[in-house]
Short mmCIF file of C-alpha atoms and ligand atoms in Angstrom, two decimals:
data_model
loop_
_atom_site.label_atom_id
_atom_site.label_comp_id
_atom_site.label_asym_id
_atom_site.label_seq_id
_atom_site.Cartn_x
_atom_site.Cartn_y
_atom_site.Cartn_z
CA MET A 16 174.12 122.16 138.02
CA ASN A 17 176.73 119.61 137.11
CA ASP A 18 177.25 120.35 133.42
CA VAL A 19 176.91 116.71 133.06
CA LEU A 20 173.59 116.42 134.47
CA LYS A 21 172.16 119.35 132.33
CA PRO A 22 171.39 117.04 129.06
CA LEU A 23 169.83 114.59 131.66
CA TYR A 24 167.66 117.60 133.43
CA ASP A 25 166.57 118.62 129.84
CA ALA A 26 165.74 114.99 128.60
CA ILE A 27 163.72 114.64 131.76
CA LEU A 28 161.99 117.94 131.25
CA ASN A 29 161.38 117.24 127.52
CA GLY A 30 160.24 113.54 127.89
CA GLN A 31 162.91 112.07 125.81
CA GLN A 32 163.40 108.53 126.61
CA LYS A 33 166.40 107.48 124.99
CA GLU A 34 168.28 111.10 125.85
CA ALA A 35 167.39 110.48 129.66
CA VAL A 36 169.04 106.99 129.31
CA ALA A 37 172.08 108.27 127.63
CA GLY A 38 172.15 111.11 130.22
CA VAL A 39 172.09 108.82 132.84
CA GLN A 40 174.84 106.63 131.28
CA ALA A 41 177.14 110.02 130.60
CA ALA A 42 176.72 111.06 134.24
CA LEU A 43 177.97 107.50 135.35
CA ASP A 44 180.44 107.28 133.28
CA GLY A 45 181.68 111.01 134.39
CA GLY A 46 181.88 109.67 137.72
CA VAL A 47 178.85 111.56 138.92
CA ASP A 48 177.72 110.02 142.43
CA PRO A 49 174.23 108.26 141.46
CA ILE A 50 172.88 109.93 144.23
CA ILE A 51 173.58 113.23 142.85
CA VAL A 52 172.40 112.22 139.49
CA LEU A 53 169.10 111.23 141.18
CA ASN A 54 168.53 114.21 143.13
CA GLU A 55 170.02 116.79 141.00
CA GLY A 56 169.46 115.32 137.68
CA MET A 57 166.20 113.81 137.48
CA ILE A 58 164.11 114.59 140.74
CA ALA A 59 165.42 118.24 140.40
CA ALA A 60 163.63 117.99 136.46
CA MET A 61 160.72 116.06 137.60
CA LYS A 62 159.86 119.32 140.08
CA GLN A 63 160.17 121.74 137.22
CA VAL A 64 157.62 119.64 135.11
CA GLY A 65 155.46 120.11 138.47
CA LYS A 66 155.83 123.79 138.39
CA LEU A 67 155.28 123.94 134.64
CA PHE A 68 152.09 122.05 134.81
CA GLU A 69 151.02 124.57 137.81
CA GLU A 70 151.96 127.43 135.48
CA GLY A 71 149.79 126.09 132.78
CA GLU A 72 152.50 125.48 130.24
CA TYR A 73 152.59 121.90 130.82
CA PHE A 74 149.53 119.59 130.82
CA VAL A 75 148.91 115.82 131.72
CA PRO A 76 150.58 114.68 128.60
CA GLU A 77 153.99 116.27 129.03
CA MET A 78 153.86 115.12 132.44
CA LEU A 79 153.38 111.57 131.35
CA ILE A 80 156.12 111.73 128.86
CA ALA A 81 158.42 113.37 131.32
CA ALA A 82 157.29 110.40 133.90
CA ARG A 83 158.22 107.94 131.30
CA ALA A 84 162.03 108.95 130.66
CA MET A 85 162.55 109.56 134.37
CA GLN A 86 161.17 105.51 134.60
CA SER A 87 163.69 104.33 131.85
CA GLY A 88 166.62 106.75 133.05
CA LEU A 89 165.96 104.95 136.55
CA ALA A 90 166.12 101.49 135.24
CA LEU A 91 169.63 102.03 134.39
CA LEU A 92 170.30 103.62 137.70
CA LYS A 93 168.86 101.01 139.78
CA PRO A 94 171.82 98.64 140.23
CA ARG A 95 173.90 101.49 141.34
CA LEU A 96 171.49 102.56 143.80
CA VAL A 97 170.68 99.23 145.31
CA GLN A 98 173.33 96.46 146.51
CA SER A 99 171.17 93.97 147.94
CA ASP A 100 173.25 90.85 147.87
CA TYR A 101 172.48 90.26 151.73
CA LYS A 102 169.35 88.43 153.78
CA PRO A 103 166.42 90.49 154.03
CA VAL A 104 166.07 92.23 157.46
CA GLY A 105 162.41 92.14 157.07
CA LYS A 106 159.32 92.63 154.62
CA ILE A 107 157.42 95.34 153.96
CA VAL A 108 154.44 96.08 151.94
CA VAL A 109 154.44 99.24 149.60
CA GLY A 110 151.70 101.02 147.70
CA THR A 111 150.15 104.46 146.10
CA VAL A 112 146.61 104.82 147.86
CA LYS A 113 143.61 104.69 146.28
CA GLY A 114 142.36 107.21 143.31
CA ASP A 115 146.20 107.83 142.90
CA LEU A 116 148.17 107.19 139.89
CA HIS A 117 151.98 108.68 140.93
CA ASP A 118 154.51 105.71 141.11
CA ILE A 119 157.81 107.43 140.71
CA GLY A 120 158.07 108.26 144.37
CA LYS A 121 156.77 105.01 145.56
CA ASN A 122 159.12 102.90 143.20
CA LEU A 123 162.01 105.11 144.53
CA VAL A 124 161.14 104.45 148.08
CA ALA A 125 160.55 100.53 147.23
CA MET A 126 164.19 100.54 145.41
CA MET A 127 166.28 102.32 148.59
CA LEU A 128 164.23 99.53 150.81
CA GLU A 129 165.46 96.89 148.40
CA GLY A 130 169.07 98.53 148.88
CA ALA A 131 168.59 98.40 152.58
CA ALA A 132 167.67 94.58 152.45
CA PHE A 133 163.98 94.68 152.75
CA GLU A 134 161.68 92.22 150.91
CA ILE A 135 159.31 94.22 149.35
CA ILE A 136 155.76 93.30 148.39
CA ASP A 137 154.79 96.15 145.67
CA LEU A 138 151.28 96.56 145.50
CA GLY A 139 151.32 99.12 142.79
CA VAL A 140 149.27 101.92 142.39
CA ASP A 141 145.48 102.87 143.40
CA VAL A 142 145.44 100.53 146.20
CA SER A 143 142.60 100.32 148.02
CA PRO A 144 142.67 99.95 152.02
CA GLU A 145 140.99 96.58 151.84
CA LYS A 146 143.91 95.73 149.36
CA PHE A 147 146.31 97.08 151.98
CA VAL A 148 144.54 94.87 154.43
CA ASP A 149 144.56 91.91 152.89
CA ALA A 150 148.19 91.95 151.78
CA VAL A 151 149.09 92.69 155.27
CA LYS A 152 147.13 89.54 156.38
CA MET A 153 148.84 87.43 153.90
CA HIS A 154 152.48 88.63 153.67
CA GLN A 155 152.56 89.36 157.62
CA PRO A 156 155.10 91.93 156.68
CA GLN A 157 156.93 94.34 159.74
CA LEU A 158 156.02 97.28 157.69
CA LEU A 159 153.37 98.90 155.50
CA GLY A 160 154.23 101.92 153.30
CA MET A 161 151.56 104.29 151.73
CA SER A 162 152.43 106.90 149.52
CA ALA A 163 150.13 109.75 148.24
CA LEU A 164 151.08 112.58 145.68
CA LEU A 165 147.47 114.35 145.72
CA THR A 166 146.00 116.25 148.55
CA THR A 167 142.69 114.40 147.63
CA THR A 168 144.24 111.06 147.86
CA MET A 169 145.81 111.44 151.46
CA PRO A 170 142.90 110.90 153.42
CA SER A 171 142.87 107.14 152.05
CA MET A 172 145.94 106.60 154.61
CA LYS A 173 143.95 107.39 157.38
CA VAL A 174 141.09 105.35 156.09
CA THR A 175 143.55 102.36 155.59
CA ILE A 176 144.79 102.78 159.23
CA ASP A 177 141.51 102.83 160.46
CA ALA A 178 141.00 99.58 158.24
CA LEU A 179 143.98 98.05 159.87
CA THR A 180 142.45 98.84 163.23
CA SER A 181 139.38 97.74 162.60
CA ALA A 182 140.89 94.34 161.24
CA GLY A 183 142.87 93.62 164.55
CA LEU A 184 146.14 94.24 162.56
CA ARG A 185 146.96 97.57 163.62
CA GLN A 186 149.28 96.31 166.48
CA LYS A 187 151.35 93.97 164.45
CA VAL A 188 152.52 96.39 161.69
CA LYS A 189 154.16 99.61 161.55
CA VAL A 190 152.88 102.03 159.08
CA ILE A 191 155.09 104.91 157.27
CA VAL A 192 153.61 107.33 155.13
CA GLY A 193 155.04 109.76 152.50
CA GLY A 194 154.89 111.77 149.12
CA ALA A 195 154.80 115.37 148.25
CA PRO A 196 152.17 116.75 150.12
CA VAL A 197 152.54 114.70 152.97
CA THR A 198 153.99 115.98 156.32
CA GLU A 199 155.34 114.68 159.90
CA ALA A 200 152.35 116.61 161.41
CA TYR A 201 150.13 114.80 158.96
CA ALA A 202 151.54 111.29 159.30
CA ASN A 203 150.82 112.43 163.40
CA LEU A 204 147.53 113.49 163.17
CA ILE A 205 146.48 110.03 161.25
CA GLY A 206 148.29 107.81 163.47
CA ALA A 207 151.10 106.83 161.16
CA ASP A 208 154.02 105.27 162.91
CA GLY A 209 156.67 107.54 160.70
CA PHE A 210 157.21 109.79 158.35
CA ALA A 211 159.78 110.23 155.60
CA PRO A 212 160.32 113.35 153.21
CA ASP A 213 162.53 111.09 150.95
CA ALA A 214 163.32 107.42 149.65
CA SER A 215 166.93 107.67 151.39
CA ARG A 216 165.35 108.63 154.66
CA ALA A 217 162.29 106.56 154.29
CA ALA A 218 164.82 103.45 154.10
CA SER A 219 166.57 104.42 157.38
CA LEU A 220 163.12 105.09 159.24
CA ALA A 221 162.10 101.50 157.81
CA LYS A 222 165.38 100.02 159.32
CA SER A 223 164.67 101.88 162.86
CA LEU A 224 161.28 100.61 163.37
CA ALA A 225 161.90 97.08 162.02
CA GLY A 226 164.80 96.66 164.45
CO1 B1M B 324 150.46 114.77 138.86
N1 B1M B 324 150.34 115.99 140.36
N2 B1M B 324 148.75 114.53 138.38
N3 B1M B 324 151.06 113.25 137.47
N4 B1M B 324 152.28 115.22 139.02
C1 B1M B 324 151.36 116.48 140.82
C2 B1M B 324 151.63 115.39 142.15
C3 B1M B 324 151.22 118.00 141.20
C4 B1M B 324 151.85 118.41 142.35
C5 B1M B 324 151.40 119.01 139.89
C6 B1M B 324 151.27 120.26 139.94
O1 B1M B 324 150.07 120.96 140.28
N5 B1M B 324 152.61 121.09 140.45
C7 B1M B 324 149.45 118.02 141.27
C8 B1M B 324 149.05 117.65 142.71
C9 B1M B 324 148.30 118.80 143.43
C10 B1M B 324 147.85 118.50 145.02
O2 B1M B 324 146.83 117.52 144.75
N6 B1M B 324 147.98 119.26 145.36
C11 B1M B 324 149.27 116.83 140.46
C12 B1M B 324 147.94 116.78 139.54
C13 B1M B 324 146.65 117.98 139.87
C14 B1M B 324 147.72 115.61 138.54
C15 B1M B 324 146.50 114.93 138.31
C16 B1M B 324 145.33 115.68 138.95
C17 B1M B 324 145.95 115.94 136.93
C18 B1M B 324 145.22 116.00 135.94
O3 B1M B 324 144.76 114.90 135.49
N7 B1M B 324 144.22 116.99 135.43
C19 B1M B 324 146.83 113.92 137.61
C20 B1M B 324 146.19 112.79 138.87
C21 B1M B 324 146.12 111.23 138.23
C22 B1M B 324 145.83 110.46 139.53
O4 B1M B 324 146.88 110.06 140.04
N8 B1M B 324 144.77 110.24 139.94
C23 B1M B 324 148.25 113.67 137.70
C24 B1M B 324 148.76 112.64 136.58
C25 B1M B 324 150.18 112.42 136.43
C26 B1M B 324 150.74 111.68 135.89
C27 B1M B 324 150.07 110.32 135.41
C28 B1M B 324 150.54 112.37 134.38
C29 B1M B 324 152.01 111.68 135.96
C30 B1M B 324 152.64 110.32 137.20
C31 B1M B 324 153.44 109.46 136.29
C32 B1M B 324 153.89 108.14 136.98
O5 B1M B 324 154.05 108.77 138.52
N9 B1M B 324 154.01 107.11 136.87
C33 B1M B 324 151.90 112.84 136.88
C34 B1M B 324 153.60 113.40 137.49
C35 B1M B 324 154.50 113.13 136.74
C36 B1M B 324 153.30 114.49 138.42
C37 B1M B 324 154.79 115.38 138.66
C38 B1M B 324 155.10 116.51 137.90
C39 B1M B 324 156.01 114.62 139.16
C40 B1M B 324 155.52 113.50 140.38
C41 B1M B 324 156.89 112.75 140.68
O6 B1M B 324 157.23 111.86 140.07
N10 B1M B 324 158.06 113.63 141.48
C42 B1M B 324 154.22 115.94 139.98
C43 B1M B 324 154.75 117.25 140.59
C44 B1M B 324 155.62 117.34 141.66
O7 B1M B 324 155.67 116.21 142.85
N11 B1M B 324 156.32 118.24 142.12
C45 B1M B 324 152.55 115.80 140.06
C46 B1M B 324 159.22 112.90 141.55
C47 B1M B 324 159.19 111.95 142.78
C48 B1M B 324 160.57 111.22 142.70
O8 B1M B 324 158.82 112.75 143.93
O9 B1M B 324 156.75 111.54 144.27
O10 B1M B 324 157.18 113.19 145.91
P1 B1M B 324 157.73 112.42 144.60
O11 B1M B 324 158.55 110.99 145.79
C49 B1M B 324 159.47 111.30 146.71
C50 B1M B 324 159.17 111.81 148.15
O12 B1M B 324 157.83 112.61 148.14
C51 B1M B 324 158.99 110.74 148.89
O13 B1M B 324 159.96 110.20 148.24
C52 B1M B 324 159.97 110.27 146.85
C53 B1M B 324 161.82 110.09 146.69
O14 B1M B 324 162.38 111.11 146.94
N12 B1M B 324 157.88 109.38 148.89
C54 B1M B 324 157.89 108.81 149.93
C55 B1M B 324 157.31 109.34 148.28
N13 B1M B 324 156.57 108.45 148.39
C56 B1M B 324 156.70 108.02 149.69
C57 B1M B 324 156.38 106.99 150.69
C58 B1M B 324 157.21 107.19 151.94
C59 B1M B 324 158.39 107.96 151.99
C60 B1M B 324 158.65 108.49 151.25
O15 B1M B 324 156.73 106.21 152.78
C61 B1M B 324 155.98 105.07 152.52
#
């Protein structure tokens, strides 16, 4: 890892908000590409947090403070990732599915989509199939994006797709899905229109489906 990124990585791992913000600033000042800052300094640290949780070294509070440090750093990084000074190319409703409170990945996807000139309607976390359907009715987006981080909440994506079909809306909106446990095969299985493994590929996928 780039030496300039190590303090940022450590700050997120240890849940230190101020240090995380300072770490992002130092990396940007040091000329590191914002995407490298994100992937190698920040997402890599969150992966390690997950590993320590699995190993029983970290518990929920440690995951939570690490997530807060990550969000604070992201707020500073966002203007460098997003340049949305042009007209929207389409509208997308996004949310984390019912029962799931993980929102860092979903927020990153929303940021990249904003950078790709989409208008974002962000429903937040723990979004029920009914709420997704209501939002599609109300906003009439070209795309709907669902994020899930838990194996136990992934099935809510299929329930939402089925609810769109029952409401007669499935043909009117393209559905894209993602999140750490989600795969291309799962996306095909549940009848989604697309899957992306990360935020930048989610933005390219959205552009290709909206076009
Ligand atoms: Co939780 N958690 N968590 N957690 N958490 C995981 C997901 C876990 C893998 C940790 C582990 O065991 N290694 C595990 C899930 C196991 C499983 O289901 N297989 C887990 C667990 C078990 C839990 C709880 C059940 C713990 C408990 O209470 N006992 C609990 C559940 C709460 C709930 O949701 N109901 C819980 C709680 C939490 C916190 C609230 C403390 C916190 C979340 C805070 C927040 O998000 N505001 C948290 C965190 C931080 C994590 C880890 C450590 C990090 C997640 C993260 O932000 N990653 C996570 C471990 C891990 O993922 N390795 C873990 C960084 C983020 C940038 O990546 O979200 O994958 P990610 O997003 C990526 C891609 O997936 C993709 O693009 C993003 C950017 O590249 N992507 C999309 C995401 N959404 C997309 C949508 C798209 C396309 C691409 O299209 C629409």
